[in-house]
Short mmCIF file of N, CA and C in Angstrom, two decimals:
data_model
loop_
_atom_site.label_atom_id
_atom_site.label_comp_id
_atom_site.label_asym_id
_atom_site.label_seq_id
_atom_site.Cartn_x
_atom_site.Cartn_y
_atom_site.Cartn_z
N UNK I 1 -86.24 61.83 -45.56
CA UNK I 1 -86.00 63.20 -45.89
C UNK I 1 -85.78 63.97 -44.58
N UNK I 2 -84.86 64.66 -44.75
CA UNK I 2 -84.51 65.51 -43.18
C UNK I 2 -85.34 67.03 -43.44
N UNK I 3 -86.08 67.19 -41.77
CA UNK I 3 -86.59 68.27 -41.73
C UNK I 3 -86.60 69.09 -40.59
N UNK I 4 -86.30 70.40 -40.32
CA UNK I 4 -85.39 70.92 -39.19
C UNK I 4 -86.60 71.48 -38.87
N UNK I 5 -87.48 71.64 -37.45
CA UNK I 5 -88.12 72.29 -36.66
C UNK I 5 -87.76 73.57 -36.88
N UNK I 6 -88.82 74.48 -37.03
CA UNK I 6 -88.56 76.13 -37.07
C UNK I 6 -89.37 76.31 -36.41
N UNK I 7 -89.10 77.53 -35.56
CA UNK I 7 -90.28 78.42 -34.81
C UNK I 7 -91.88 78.60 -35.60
N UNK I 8 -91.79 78.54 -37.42
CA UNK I 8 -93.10 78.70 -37.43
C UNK I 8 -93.69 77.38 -37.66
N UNK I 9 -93.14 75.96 -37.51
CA UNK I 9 -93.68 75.12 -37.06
C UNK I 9 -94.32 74.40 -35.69
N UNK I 10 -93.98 75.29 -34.65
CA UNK I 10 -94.63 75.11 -33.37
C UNK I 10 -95.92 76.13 -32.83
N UNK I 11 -96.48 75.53 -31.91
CA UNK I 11 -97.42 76.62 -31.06
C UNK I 11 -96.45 77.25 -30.02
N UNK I 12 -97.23 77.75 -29.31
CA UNK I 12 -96.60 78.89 -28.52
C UNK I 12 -95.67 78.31 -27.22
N UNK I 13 -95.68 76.61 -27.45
CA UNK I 13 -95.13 75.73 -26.33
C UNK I 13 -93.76 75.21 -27.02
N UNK I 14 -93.44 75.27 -27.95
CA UNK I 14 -92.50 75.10 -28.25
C UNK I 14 -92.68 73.59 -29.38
N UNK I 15 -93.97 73.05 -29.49
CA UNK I 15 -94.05 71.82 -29.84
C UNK I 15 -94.95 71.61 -31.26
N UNK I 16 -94.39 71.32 -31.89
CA UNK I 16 -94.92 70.67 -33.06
C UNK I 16 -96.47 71.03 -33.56
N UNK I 17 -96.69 71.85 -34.48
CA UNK I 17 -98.42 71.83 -34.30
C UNK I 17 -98.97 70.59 -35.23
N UNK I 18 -100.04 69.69 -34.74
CA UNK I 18 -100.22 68.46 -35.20
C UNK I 18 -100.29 68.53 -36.75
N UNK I 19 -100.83 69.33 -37.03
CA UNK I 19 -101.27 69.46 -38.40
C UNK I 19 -100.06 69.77 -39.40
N UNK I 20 -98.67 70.22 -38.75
CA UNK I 20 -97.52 70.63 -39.63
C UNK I 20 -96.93 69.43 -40.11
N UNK I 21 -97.07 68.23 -39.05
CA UNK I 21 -96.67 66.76 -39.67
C UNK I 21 -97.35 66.08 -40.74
N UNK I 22 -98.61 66.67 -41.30
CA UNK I 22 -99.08 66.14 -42.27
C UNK I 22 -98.22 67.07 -43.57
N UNK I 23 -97.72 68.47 -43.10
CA UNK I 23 -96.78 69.57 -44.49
C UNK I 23 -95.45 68.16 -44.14
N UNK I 24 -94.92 67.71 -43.47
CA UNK I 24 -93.34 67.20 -43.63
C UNK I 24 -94.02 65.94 -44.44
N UNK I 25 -95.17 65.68 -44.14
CA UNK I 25 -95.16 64.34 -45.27
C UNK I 25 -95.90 64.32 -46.39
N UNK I 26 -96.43 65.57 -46.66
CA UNK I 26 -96.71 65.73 -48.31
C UNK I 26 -94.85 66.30 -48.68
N UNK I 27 -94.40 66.79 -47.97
CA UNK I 27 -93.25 66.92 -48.78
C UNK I 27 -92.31 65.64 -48.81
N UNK I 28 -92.32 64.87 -48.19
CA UNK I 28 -91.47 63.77 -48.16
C UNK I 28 -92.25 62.85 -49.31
N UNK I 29 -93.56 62.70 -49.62
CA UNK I 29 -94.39 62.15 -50.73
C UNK I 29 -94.09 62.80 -52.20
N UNK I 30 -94.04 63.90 -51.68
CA UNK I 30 -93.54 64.66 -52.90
C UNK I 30 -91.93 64.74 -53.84
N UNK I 31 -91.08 64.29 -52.84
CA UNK I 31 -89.74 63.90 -52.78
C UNK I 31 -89.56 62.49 -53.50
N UNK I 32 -90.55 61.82 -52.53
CA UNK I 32 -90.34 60.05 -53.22
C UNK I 32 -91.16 60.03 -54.74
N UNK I 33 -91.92 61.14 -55.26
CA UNK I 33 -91.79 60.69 -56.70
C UNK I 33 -91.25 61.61 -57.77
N UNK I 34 -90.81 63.09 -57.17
CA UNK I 34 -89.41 63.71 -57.48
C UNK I 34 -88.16 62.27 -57.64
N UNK I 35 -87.73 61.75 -56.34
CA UNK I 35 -86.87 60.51 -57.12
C UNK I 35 -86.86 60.11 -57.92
N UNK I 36 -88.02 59.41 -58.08
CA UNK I 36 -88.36 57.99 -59.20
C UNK I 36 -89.22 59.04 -60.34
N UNK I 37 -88.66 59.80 -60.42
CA UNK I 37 -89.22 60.37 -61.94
C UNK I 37 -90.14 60.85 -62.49
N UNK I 38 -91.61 61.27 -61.21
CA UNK I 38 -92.73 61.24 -61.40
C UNK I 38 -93.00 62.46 -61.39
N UNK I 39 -92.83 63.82 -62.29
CA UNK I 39 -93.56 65.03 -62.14
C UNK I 39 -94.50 66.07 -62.39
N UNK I 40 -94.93 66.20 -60.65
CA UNK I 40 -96.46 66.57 -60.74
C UNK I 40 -97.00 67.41 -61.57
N UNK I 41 -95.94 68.46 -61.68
CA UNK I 41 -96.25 69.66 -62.92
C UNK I 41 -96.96 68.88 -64.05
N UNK I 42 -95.69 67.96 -64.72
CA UNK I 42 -95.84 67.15 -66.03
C UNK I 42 -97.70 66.73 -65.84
N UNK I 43 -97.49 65.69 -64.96
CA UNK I 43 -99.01 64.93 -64.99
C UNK I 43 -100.37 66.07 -64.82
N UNK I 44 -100.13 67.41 -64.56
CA UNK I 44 -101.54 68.08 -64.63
C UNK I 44 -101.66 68.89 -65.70
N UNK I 45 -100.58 68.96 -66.47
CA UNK I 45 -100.22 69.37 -68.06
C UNK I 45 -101.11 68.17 -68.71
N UNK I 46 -100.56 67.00 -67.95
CA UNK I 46 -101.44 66.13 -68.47
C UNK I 46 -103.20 65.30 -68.31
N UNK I 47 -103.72 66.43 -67.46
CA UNK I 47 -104.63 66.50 -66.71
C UNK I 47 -104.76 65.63 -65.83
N UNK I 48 -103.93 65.16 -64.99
CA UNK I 48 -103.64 63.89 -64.06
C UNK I 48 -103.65 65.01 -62.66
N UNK I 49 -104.35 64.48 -61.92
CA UNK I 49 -103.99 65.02 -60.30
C UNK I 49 -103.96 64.17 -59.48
N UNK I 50 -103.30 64.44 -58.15
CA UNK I 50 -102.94 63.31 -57.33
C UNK I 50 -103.58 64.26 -55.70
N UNK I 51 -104.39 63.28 -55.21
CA UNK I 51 -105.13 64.14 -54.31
C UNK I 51 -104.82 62.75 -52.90
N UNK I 52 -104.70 63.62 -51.48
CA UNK I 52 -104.90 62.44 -50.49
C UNK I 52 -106.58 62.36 -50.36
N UNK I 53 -106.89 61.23 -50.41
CA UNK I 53 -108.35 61.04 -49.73
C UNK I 53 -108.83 60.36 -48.70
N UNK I 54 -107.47 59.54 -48.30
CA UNK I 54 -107.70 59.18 -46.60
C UNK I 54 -106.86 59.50 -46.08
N UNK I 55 -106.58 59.29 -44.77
CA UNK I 55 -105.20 59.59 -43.87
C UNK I 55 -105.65 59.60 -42.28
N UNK I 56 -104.90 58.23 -42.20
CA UNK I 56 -104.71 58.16 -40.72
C UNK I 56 -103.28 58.01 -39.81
N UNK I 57 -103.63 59.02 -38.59
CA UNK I 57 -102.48 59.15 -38.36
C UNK I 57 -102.31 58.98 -36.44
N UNK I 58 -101.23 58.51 -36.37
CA UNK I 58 -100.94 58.47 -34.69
C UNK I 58 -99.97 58.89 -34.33
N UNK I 59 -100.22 59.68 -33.44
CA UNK I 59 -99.02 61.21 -33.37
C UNK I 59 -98.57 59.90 -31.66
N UNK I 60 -97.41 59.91 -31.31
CA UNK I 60 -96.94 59.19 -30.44
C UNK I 60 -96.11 60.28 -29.03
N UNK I 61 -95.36 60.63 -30.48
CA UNK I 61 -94.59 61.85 -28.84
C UNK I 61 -94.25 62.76 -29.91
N UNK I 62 -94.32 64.20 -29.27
CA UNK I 62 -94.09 65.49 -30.02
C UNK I 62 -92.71 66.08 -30.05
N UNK I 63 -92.63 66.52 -31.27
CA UNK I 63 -91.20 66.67 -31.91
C UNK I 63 -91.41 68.75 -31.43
N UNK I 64 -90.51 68.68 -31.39
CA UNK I 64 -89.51 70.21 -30.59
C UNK I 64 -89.01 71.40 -31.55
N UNK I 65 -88.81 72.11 -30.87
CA UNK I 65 -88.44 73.38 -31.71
C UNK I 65 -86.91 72.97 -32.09
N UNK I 66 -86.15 73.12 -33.10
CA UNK I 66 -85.04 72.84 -33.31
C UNK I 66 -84.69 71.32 -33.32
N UNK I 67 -85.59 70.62 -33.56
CA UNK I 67 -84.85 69.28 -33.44
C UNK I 67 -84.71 68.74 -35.08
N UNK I 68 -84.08 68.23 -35.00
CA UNK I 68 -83.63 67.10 -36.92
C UNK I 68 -84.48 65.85 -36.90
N UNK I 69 -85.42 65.99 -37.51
CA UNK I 69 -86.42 65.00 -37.97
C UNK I 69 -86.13 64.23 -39.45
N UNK I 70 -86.39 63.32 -39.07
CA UNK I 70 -86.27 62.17 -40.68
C UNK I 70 -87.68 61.25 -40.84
N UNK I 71 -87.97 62.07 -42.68
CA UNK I 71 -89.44 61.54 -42.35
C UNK I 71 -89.49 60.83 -43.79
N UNK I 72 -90.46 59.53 -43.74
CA UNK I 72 -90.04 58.58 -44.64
C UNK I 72 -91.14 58.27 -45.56
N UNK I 73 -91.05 57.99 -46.64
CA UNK I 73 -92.52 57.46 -47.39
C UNK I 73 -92.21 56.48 -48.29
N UNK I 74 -92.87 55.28 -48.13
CA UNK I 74 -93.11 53.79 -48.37
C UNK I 74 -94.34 53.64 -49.03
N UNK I 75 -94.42 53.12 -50.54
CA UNK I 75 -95.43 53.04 -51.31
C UNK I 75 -95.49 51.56 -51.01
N UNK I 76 -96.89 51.07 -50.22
CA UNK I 76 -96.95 49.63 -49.65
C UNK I 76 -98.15 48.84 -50.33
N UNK I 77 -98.95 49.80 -51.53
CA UNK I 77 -100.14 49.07 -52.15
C UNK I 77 -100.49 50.27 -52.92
N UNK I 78 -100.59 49.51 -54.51
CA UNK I 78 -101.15 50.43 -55.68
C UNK I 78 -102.18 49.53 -56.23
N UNK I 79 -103.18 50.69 -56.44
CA UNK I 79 -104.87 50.18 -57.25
C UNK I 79 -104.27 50.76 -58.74
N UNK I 80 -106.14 50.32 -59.28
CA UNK I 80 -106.19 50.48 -60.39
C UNK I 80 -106.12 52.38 -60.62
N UNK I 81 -106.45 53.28 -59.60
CA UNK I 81 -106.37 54.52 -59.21
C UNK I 81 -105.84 55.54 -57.97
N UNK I 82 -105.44 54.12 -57.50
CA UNK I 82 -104.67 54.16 -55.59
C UNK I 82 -103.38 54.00 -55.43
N UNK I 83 -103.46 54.72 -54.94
CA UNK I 83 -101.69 53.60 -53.38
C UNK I 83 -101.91 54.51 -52.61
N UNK I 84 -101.24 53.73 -51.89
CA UNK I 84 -101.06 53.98 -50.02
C UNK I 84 -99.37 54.04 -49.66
N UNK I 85 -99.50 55.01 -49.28
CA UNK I 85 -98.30 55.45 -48.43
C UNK I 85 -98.33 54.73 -47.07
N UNK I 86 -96.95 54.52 -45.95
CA UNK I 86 -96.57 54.31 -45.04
C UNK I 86 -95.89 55.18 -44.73
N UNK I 87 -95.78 56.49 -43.89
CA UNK I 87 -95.16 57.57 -43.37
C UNK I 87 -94.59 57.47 -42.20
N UNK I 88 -93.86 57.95 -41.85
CA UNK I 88 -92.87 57.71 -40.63
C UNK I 88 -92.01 58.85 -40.32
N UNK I 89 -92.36 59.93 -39.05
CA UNK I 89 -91.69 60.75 -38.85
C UNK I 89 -90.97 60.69 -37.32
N UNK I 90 -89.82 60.70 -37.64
CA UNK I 90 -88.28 60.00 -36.58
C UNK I 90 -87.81 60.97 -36.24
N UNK I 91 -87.25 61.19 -35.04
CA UNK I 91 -86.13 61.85 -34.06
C UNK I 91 -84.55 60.80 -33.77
N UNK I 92 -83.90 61.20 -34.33
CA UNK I 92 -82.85 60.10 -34.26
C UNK I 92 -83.33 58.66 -33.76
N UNK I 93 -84.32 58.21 -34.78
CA UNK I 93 -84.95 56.64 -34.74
C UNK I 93 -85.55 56.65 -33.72
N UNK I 94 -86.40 57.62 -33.24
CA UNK I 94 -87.68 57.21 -32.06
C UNK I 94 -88.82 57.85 -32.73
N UNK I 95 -89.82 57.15 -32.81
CA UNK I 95 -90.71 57.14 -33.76
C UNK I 95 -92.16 58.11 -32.64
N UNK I 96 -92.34 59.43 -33.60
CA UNK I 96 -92.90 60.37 -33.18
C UNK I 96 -94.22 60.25 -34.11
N UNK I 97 -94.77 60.46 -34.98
CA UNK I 97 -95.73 60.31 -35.50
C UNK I 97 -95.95 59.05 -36.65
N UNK I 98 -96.77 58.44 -36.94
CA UNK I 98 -96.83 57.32 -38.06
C UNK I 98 -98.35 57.38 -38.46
N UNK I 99 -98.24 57.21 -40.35
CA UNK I 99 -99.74 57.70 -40.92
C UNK I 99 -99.84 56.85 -42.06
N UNK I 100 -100.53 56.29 -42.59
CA UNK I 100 -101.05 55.82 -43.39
C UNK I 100 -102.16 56.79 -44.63
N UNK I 101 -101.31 56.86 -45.21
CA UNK I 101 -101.44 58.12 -46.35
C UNK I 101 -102.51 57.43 -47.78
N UNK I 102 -103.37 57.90 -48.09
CA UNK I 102 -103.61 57.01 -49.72
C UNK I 102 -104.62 58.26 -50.53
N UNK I 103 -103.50 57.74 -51.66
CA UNK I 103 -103.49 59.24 -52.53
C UNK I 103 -104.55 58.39 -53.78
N UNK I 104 -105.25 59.40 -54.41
CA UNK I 104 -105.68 58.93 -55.83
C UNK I 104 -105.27 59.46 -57.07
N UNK I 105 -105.67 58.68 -58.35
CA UNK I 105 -105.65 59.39 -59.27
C UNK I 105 -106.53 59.91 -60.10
N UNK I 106 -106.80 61.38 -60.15
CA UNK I 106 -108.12 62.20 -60.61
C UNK I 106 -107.69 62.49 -61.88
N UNK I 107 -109.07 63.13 -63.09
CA UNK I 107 -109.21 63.44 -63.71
C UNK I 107 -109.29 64.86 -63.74
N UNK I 108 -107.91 65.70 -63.53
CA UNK I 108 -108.00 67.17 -63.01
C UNK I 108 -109.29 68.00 -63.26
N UNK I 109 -109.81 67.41 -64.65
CA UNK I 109 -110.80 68.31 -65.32
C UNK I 109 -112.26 68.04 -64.00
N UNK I 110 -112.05 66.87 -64.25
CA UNK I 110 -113.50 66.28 -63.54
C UNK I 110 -113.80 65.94 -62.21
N UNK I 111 -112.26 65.40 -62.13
CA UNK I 111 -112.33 65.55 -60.62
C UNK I 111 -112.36 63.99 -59.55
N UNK I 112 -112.70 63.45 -61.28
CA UNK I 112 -113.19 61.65 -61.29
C UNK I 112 -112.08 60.45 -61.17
N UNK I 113 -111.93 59.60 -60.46
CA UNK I 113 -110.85 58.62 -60.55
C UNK I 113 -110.49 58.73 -61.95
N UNK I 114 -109.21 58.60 -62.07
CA UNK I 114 -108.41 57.54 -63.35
C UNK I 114 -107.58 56.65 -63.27
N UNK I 115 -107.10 56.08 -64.05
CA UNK I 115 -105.90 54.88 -63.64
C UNK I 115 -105.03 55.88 -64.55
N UNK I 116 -103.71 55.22 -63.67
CA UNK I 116 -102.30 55.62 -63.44
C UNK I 116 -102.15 55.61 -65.04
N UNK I 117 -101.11 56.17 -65.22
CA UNK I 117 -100.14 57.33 -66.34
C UNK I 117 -99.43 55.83 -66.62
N UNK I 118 -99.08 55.79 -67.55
CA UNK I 118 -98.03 54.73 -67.69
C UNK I 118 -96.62 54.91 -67.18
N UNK I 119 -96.47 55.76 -67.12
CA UNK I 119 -94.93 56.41 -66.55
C UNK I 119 -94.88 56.12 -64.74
N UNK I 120 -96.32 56.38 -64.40
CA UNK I 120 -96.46 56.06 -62.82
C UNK I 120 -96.33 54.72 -62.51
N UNK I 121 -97.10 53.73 -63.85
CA UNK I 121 -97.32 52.22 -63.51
C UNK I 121 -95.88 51.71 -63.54
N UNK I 122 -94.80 52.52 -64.29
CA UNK I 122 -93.97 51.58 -64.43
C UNK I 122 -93.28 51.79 -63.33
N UNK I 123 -92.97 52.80 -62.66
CA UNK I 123 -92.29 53.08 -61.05
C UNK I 123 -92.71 52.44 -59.91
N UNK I 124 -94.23 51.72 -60.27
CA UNK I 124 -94.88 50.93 -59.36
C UNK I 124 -94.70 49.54 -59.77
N UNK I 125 -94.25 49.24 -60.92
CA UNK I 125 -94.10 48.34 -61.54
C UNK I 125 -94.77 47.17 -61.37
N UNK I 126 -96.02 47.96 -62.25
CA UNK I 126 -97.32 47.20 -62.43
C UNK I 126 -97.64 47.53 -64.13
N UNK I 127 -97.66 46.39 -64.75
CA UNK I 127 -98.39 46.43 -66.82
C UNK I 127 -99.59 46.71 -66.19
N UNK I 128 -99.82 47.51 -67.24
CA UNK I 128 -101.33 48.08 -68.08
C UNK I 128 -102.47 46.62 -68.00
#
């Protein structure tokens, strides 16, 4: 997903504030199941929420005011209430930050794990 550096994504140096690379990759997460058919609205209608509960990340070299970033998300392992993302945020293919993302699936009401929607399992393409 392409994402253009704006002034209110930097500090006062011109550089990236660490914490804005975790906004380009909930939106790039948010994109990859916009694709494949998965929407979030729908699933908390359906009392389904999707929350991160870990995330690790290694910021490598800092991305700039105005520069064209391409940031990527790779579903690399689904639980019975899990997956894990592989994130990847690029400067014309030089690799600036990389995170290991893993989202769950809650019981909006409660707050409590659930297993996946059938509509999710099948995009992961994993049977019930």
């Amino acid at each position: 997903m392409p994402v253009r550096v704006y002034m209110e994504d930097t500090d006062v140096g011109g550089i990236v504030y660490y914490v804005n690379y975790l906004k380009f990759m909930e939106r790039a997460r948010s994109e990859w199941l916009r694709r494949h058919c998965i929407n979030q609205q729908a699933l908390l209608v359906e009392n389904t929420q999707l929350v991160v509960y870990r995330l690790t990340c290694h910021y490598a070299k800092p991305a700039l005011l105005d520069d064209a970033l391409t940031v990527t998300a790779l579903v690399t392992d689904v639980g019975r209430c899990k997956a894990t993302f592989e994130q990847v945020v690029e400067r014309e293919e030089e690799l600036l930050c990389r995170a290991t993302v893993e989202i769950a699936c809650l019981n909006a009401r409660t707050m409590k794990p659930k297993r996946w929607p059938a509509q999710v399992l099948k995009v992961f393409n994993i049977s019930e």
